mmCIF file of C-alpha atoms in Angstrom:
data_model
loop_
_atom_site.group_PDB
_atom_site.id
_atom_site.type_symbol
_atom_site.label_atom_id
_atom_site.label_comp_id
_atom_site.label_asym_id
_atom_site.label_seq_id
_atom_site.Cartn_x
_atom_site.Cartn_y
_atom_site.Cartn_z
ATOM 1 C CA MET A 1 17.413 -10.767 12.606
ATOM 2 C CA LYS A 2 21.039 -9.792 12.720
ATOM 3 C CA THR A 3 22.102 -6.199 12.959
ATOM 4 C CA PRO A 4 24.049 -4.699 10.066
ATOM 5 C CA ARG A 5 27.183 -4.898 12.243
ATOM 6 C CA ASP A 6 26.536 -8.620 12.899
ATOM 7 C CA LYS A 7 26.060 -9.241 9.189
ATOM 8 C CA TYR A 8 29.234 -7.293 8.417
ATOM 9 C CA MET A 9 31.216 -9.405 10.884
ATOM 10 C CA ASN A 10 29.744 -12.776 9.823
ATOM 11 C CA ASP A 11 28.796 -12.613 6.143
ATOM 12 C CA PRO A 12 31.794 -12.272 3.799
ATOM 13 C CA GLU A 13 29.704 -11.128 0.825
ATOM 14 C CA TYR A 14 27.923 -8.463 2.890
ATOM 15 C CA HIS A 15 31.309 -7.459 4.293
ATOM 16 C CA ARG A 16 32.678 -6.925 0.771
ATOM 17 C CA LEU A 17 29.617 -4.903 -0.207
ATOM 18 C CA VAL A 18 29.997 -2.581 2.785
ATOM 19 C CA ASP A 19 33.730 -2.220 2.167
ATOM 20 C CA MET A 20 33.090 -1.372 -1.493
ATOM 21 C CA LEU A 21 30.487 1.264 -0.588
ATOM 22 C CA GLU A 22 32.759 2.693 2.074
ATOM 23 C CA ASN A 23 35.547 2.927 -0.502
ATOM 24 C CA PHE A 24 33.261 4.920 -2.809
ATOM 25 C CA VAL A 25 32.810 7.479 -0.017
ATOM 26 C CA GLU A 26 36.492 7.389 0.973
ATOM 27 C CA THR A 27 37.666 8.114 -2.581
ATOM 28 C CA ALA A 28 35.013 10.851 -2.980
ATOM 29 C CA ARG A 29 33.364 9.039 -5.863
ATOM 30 C CA PHE A 30 29.935 9.284 -4.235
ATOM 31 C CA THR A 31 28.476 11.011 -1.207
ATOM 32 C CA PRO A 32 26.655 8.980 1.448
ATOM 33 C CA SER A 33 23.390 10.531 0.213
ATOM 34 C CA GLU A 34 24.101 9.441 -3.350
ATOM 35 C CA LEU A 35 24.807 5.884 -2.178
ATOM 36 C CA ARG A 36 21.513 5.793 -0.271
ATOM 37 C CA GLU A 37 19.646 7.180 -3.287
ATOM 38 C CA ALA A 38 21.326 4.695 -5.631
ATOM 39 C CA SER A 39 20.509 1.793 -3.294
ATOM 40 C CA VAL A 40 16.862 2.785 -3.099
ATOM 41 C CA LEU A 41 16.682 3.265 -6.874
ATOM 42 C CA ALA A 42 18.245 -0.160 -7.442
ATOM 43 C CA CYS A 43 15.566 -1.717 -5.224
ATOM 44 C CA ILE A 44 12.788 0.194 -7.002
ATOM 45 C CA ASN A 45 14.126 -0.861 -10.410
ATOM 46 C CA TYR A 46 14.254 -4.485 -9.279
ATOM 47 C CA GLU A 47 10.687 -4.371 -7.943
ATOM 48 C CA MET A 48 9.429 -2.787 -11.163
ATOM 49 C CA ARG A 49 10.981 -5.582 -13.230
ATOM 50 C CA HIS A 50 9.618 -8.326 -10.956
ATOM 51 C CA VAL A 51 5.982 -7.412 -10.540
ATOM 52 C CA ARG A 52 4.102 -10.012 -8.572
ATOM 53 C CA GLU A 53 0.616 -10.864 -9.639
ATOM 54 C CA MET A 54 -1.902 -10.677 -6.894
ATOM 55 C CA THR A 55 -5.583 -11.280 -6.767
ATOM 56 C CA ILE A 56 -7.984 -9.406 -4.584
ATOM 57 C CA ASP A 57 -10.636 -11.394 -2.794
ATOM 58 C CA PRO A 58 -14.038 -10.645 -4.393
ATOM 59 C CA ARG A 59 -15.442 -9.855 -0.939
ATOM 60 C CA THR A 60 -12.813 -7.146 -0.539
ATOM 61 C CA VAL A 61 -13.695 -5.702 -3.946
ATOM 62 C CA ASP A 62 -17.347 -5.655 -2.907
ATOM 63 C CA ALA A 63 -16.488 -3.984 0.414
ATOM 64 C CA PHE A 64 -14.561 -1.257 -1.412
ATOM 65 C CA ARG A 65 -17.514 -0.769 -3.764
ATOM 66 C CA VAL A 66 -19.890 -0.361 -0.802
ATOM 67 C CA LEU A 67 -17.540 2.117 0.867
ATOM 68 C CA ASP A 68 -17.118 4.062 -2.353
ATOM 69 C CA GLU A 69 -20.871 4.266 -2.879
ATOM 70 C CA TRP A 70 -21.434 5.285 0.730
ATOM 71 C CA THR A 71 -18.808 8.045 0.676
ATOM 72 C CA THR A 72 -19.676 9.487 -2.747
ATOM 73 C CA ARG A 73 -23.453 9.580 -2.539
ATOM 74 C CA ARG A 74 -25.189 12.870 -2.056
ATOM 75 C CA PRO A 75 -26.362 13.629 1.460
ATOM 76 C CA ARG A 76 -30.115 13.293 1.901
ATOM 77 C CA ARG A 77 -32.109 16.344 2.882
ATOM 78 C CA VAL A 78 -34.048 15.926 6.057
#
């Protein structure tokens, strides 16, 4: 995988994105922390809108059931 610097030097679209974000900081429109927060929120929003359906193997469900029963049962008196 390329480093962010490699991507900046070789990918024009990524380069423009970084320049735009840098300009936001330079013109005091956003702080670096706000840009990080906004980037994370944008990713979270995207993931929430594009939920992937997944199925859990029935054997895994059974294993979780066994573990749950084993950990929640009352201890036996000896």
